[in-house]
PDB file of C-alpha atoms in Angstrom:
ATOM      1  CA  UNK S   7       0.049 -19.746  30.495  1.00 86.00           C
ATOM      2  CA  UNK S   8      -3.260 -20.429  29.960  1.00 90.00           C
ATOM      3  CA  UNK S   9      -5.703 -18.926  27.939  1.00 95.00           C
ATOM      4  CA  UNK S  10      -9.237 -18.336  28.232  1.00 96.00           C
ATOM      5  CA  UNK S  11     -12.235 -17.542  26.101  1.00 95.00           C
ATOM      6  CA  UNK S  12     -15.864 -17.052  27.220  1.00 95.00           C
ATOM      7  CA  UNK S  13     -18.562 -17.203  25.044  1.00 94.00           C
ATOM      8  CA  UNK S  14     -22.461 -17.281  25.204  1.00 95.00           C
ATOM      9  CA  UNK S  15     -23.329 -13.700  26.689  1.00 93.00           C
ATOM     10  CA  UNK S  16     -26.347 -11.816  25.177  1.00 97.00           C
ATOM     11  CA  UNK S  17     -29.121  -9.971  26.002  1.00 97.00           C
ATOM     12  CA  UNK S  18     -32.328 -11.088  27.842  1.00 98.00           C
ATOM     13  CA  UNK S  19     -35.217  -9.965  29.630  1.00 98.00           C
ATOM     14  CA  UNK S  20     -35.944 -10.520  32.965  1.00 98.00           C
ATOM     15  CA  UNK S  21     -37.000 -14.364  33.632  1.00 98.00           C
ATOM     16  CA  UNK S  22     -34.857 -15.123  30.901  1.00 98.00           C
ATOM     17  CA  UNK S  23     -32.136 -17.578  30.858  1.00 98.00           C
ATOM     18  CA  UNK S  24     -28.674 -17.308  28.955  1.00 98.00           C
ATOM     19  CA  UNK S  25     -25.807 -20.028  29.048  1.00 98.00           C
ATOM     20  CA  UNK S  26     -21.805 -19.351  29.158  1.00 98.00           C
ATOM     21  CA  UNK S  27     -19.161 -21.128  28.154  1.00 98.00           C
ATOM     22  CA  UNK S  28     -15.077 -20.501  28.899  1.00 97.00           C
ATOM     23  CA  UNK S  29     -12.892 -22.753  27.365  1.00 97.00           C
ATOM     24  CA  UNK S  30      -9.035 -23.310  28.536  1.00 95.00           C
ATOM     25  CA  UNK S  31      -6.358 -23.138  26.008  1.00 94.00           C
ATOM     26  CA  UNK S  32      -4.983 -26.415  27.850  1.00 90.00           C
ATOM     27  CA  UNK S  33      -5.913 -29.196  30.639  1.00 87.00           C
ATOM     28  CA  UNK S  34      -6.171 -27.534  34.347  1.00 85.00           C
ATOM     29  CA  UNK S  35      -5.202 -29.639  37.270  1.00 83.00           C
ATOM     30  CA  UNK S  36      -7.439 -31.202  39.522  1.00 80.00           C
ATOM     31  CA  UNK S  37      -7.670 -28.923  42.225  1.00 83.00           C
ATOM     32  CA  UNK S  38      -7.634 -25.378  41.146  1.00 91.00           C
ATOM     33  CA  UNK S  39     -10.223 -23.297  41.154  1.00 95.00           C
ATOM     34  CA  UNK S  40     -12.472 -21.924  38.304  1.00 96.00           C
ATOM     35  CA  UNK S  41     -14.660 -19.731  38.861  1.00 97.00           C
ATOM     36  CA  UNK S  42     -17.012 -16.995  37.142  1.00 98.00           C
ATOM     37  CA  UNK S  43     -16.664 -13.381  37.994  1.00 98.00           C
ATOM     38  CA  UNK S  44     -18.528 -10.609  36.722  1.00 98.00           C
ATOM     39  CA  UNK S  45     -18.252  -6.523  36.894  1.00 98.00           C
ATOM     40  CA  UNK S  46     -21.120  -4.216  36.476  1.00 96.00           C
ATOM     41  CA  UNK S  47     -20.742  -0.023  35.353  1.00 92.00           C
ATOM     42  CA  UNK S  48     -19.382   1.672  38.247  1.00 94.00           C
ATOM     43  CA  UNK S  49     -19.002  -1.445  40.272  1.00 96.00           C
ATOM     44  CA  UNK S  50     -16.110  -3.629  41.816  1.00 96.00           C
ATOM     45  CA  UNK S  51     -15.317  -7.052  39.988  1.00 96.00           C
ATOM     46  CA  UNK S  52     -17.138  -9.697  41.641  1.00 96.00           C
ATOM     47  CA  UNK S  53     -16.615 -13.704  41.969  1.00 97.00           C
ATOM     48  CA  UNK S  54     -19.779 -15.243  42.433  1.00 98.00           C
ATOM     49  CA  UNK S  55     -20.053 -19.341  41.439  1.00 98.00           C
ATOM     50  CA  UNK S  56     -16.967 -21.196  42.222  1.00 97.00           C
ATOM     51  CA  UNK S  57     -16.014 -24.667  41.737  1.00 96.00           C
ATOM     52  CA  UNK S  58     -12.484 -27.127  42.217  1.00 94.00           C
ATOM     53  CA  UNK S  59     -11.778 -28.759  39.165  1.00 92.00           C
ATOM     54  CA  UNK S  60     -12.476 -32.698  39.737  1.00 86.00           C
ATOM     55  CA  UNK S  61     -15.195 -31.662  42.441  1.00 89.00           C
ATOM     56  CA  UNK S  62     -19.218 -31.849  41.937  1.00 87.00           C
ATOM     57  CA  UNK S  63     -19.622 -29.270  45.215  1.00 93.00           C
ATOM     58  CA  UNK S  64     -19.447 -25.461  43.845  1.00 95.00           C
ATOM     59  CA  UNK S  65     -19.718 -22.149  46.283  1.00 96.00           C
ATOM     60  CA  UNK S  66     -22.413 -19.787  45.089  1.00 97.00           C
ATOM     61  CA  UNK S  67     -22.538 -16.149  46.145  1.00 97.00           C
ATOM     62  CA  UNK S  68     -26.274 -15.460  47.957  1.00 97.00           C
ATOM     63  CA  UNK S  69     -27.273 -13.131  44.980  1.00 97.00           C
ATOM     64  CA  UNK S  70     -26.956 -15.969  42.183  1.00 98.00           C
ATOM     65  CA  UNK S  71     -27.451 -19.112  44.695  1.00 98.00           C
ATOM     66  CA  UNK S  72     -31.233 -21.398  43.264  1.00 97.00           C
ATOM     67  CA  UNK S  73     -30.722 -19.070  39.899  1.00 98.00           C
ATOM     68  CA  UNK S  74     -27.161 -19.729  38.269  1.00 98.00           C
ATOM     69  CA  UNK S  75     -25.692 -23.225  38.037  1.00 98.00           C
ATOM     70  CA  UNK S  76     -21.345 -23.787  37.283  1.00 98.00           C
ATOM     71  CA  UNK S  77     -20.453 -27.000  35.885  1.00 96.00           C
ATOM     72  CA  UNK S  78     -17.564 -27.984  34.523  1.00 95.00           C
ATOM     73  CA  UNK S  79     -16.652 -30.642  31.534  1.00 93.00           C
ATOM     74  CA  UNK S  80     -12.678 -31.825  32.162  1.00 89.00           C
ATOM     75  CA  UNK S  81     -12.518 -33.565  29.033  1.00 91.00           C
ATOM     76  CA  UNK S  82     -13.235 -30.572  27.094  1.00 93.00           C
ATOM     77  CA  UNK S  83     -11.449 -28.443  29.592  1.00 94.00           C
ATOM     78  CA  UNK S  84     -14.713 -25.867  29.461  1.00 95.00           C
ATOM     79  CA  UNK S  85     -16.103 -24.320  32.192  1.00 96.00           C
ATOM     80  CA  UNK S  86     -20.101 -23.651  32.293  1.00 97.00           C
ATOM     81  CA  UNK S  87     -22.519 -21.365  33.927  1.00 98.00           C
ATOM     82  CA  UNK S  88     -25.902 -21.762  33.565  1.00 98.00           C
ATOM     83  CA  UNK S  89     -28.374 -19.009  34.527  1.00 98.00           C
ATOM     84  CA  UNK S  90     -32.219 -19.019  34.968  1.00 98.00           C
ATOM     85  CA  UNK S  91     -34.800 -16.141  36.072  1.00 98.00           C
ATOM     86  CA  UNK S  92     -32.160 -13.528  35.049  1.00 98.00           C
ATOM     87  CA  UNK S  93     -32.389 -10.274  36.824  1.00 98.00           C
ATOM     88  CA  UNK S  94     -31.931  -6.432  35.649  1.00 97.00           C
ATOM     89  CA  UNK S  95     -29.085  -6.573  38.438  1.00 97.00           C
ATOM     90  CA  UNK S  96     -27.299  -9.413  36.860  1.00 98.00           C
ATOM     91  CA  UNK S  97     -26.703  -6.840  34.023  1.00 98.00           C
ATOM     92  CA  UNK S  98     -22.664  -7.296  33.844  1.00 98.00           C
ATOM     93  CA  UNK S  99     -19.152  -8.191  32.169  1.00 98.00           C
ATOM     94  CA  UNK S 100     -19.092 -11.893  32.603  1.00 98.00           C
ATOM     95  CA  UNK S 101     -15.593 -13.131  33.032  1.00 98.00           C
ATOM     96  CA  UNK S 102     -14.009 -17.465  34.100  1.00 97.00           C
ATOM     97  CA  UNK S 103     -11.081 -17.322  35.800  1.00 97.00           C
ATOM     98  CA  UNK S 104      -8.055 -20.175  37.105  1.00 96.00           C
ATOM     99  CA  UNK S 105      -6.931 -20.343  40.501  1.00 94.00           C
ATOM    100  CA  UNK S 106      -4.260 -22.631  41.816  1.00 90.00           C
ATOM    101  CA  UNK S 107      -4.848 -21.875  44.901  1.00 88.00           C
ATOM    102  CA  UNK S 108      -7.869 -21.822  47.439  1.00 88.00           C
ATOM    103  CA  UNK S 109     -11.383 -20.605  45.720  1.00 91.00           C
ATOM    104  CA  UNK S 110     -11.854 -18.155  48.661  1.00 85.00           C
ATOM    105  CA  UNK S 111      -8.989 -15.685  49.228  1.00 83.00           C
ATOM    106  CA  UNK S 112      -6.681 -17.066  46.330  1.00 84.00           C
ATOM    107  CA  UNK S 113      -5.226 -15.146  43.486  1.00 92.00           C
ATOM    108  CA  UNK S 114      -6.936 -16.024  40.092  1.00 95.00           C
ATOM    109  CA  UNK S 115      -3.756 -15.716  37.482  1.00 94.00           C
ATOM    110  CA  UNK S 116      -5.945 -16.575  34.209  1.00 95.00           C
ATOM    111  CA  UNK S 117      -8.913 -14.590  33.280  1.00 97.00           C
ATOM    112  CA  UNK S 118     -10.698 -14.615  30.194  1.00 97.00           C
ATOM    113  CA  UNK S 119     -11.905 -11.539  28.014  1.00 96.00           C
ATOM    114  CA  UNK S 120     -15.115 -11.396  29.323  1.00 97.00           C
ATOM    115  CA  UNK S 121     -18.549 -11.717  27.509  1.00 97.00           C
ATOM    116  CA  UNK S 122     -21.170  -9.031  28.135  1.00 97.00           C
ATOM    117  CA  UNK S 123     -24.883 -10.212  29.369  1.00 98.00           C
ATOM    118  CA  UNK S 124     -27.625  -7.222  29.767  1.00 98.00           C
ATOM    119  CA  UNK S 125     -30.844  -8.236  31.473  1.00 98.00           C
ATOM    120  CA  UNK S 126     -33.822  -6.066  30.567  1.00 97.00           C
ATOM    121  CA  UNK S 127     -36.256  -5.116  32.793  1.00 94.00           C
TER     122      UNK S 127
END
């Protein structure tokens, strides 16, 4: 089991910038996939910034890709997303989430509780 806990949401206006953090409960493999997910009001959960633990080459949906930025620190097992020129759209639940399995098509087991960010217009 492993546990995880976002932290960093907030609210912004547009342009803005806010950072998350999710940290793991315990060490995650090399290999799996963490990711960052987010669900808006009315609206099907989405993953949008993936990365393999161990790797420096993350997968960026089109609607976030030049804007957000995932990074990942092993050592503290914590998972980052930075995001710059925040948009009224990006208004969501933010939530990280553990694969151990492929970052496209895989089943994410963990999930954290999610941390709210509301872009203003």
């Amino acid at each position: 089991q492993v546990d995880l806990v976002e932290s960093g949401g907030g609210s912004v206006q547009a342009g803005g910038s806010l950072s998350l953090s999710c940290t793991a409960s315990q060490y995650i493999s090399k290999m799996y996939c963490v990711a960052w997910f987010r669900q808006a009001p009315g609206k099907e959960r989405e993953g949008f910034a993936f990365i393999y633990t161990g790797s420096d080459f993350p997968l960026y949906d089109d609607s976030v890709k030049g804007r957000f930025t995932i990074s990942q620190d092993i050592a503290k097992n914590t998972l980052y997303l930075q995001m710059n020129n925040l948009k009224p759209e990006d208004t969501a639940m933010y939530y990280c989430a553990v694969s151990d399995q492929y970052c496209t098509g895989g089943i994410f087991k963990y999930w954290g509780q999610g941390t709210q960010v509301t872009v203003s217009s």
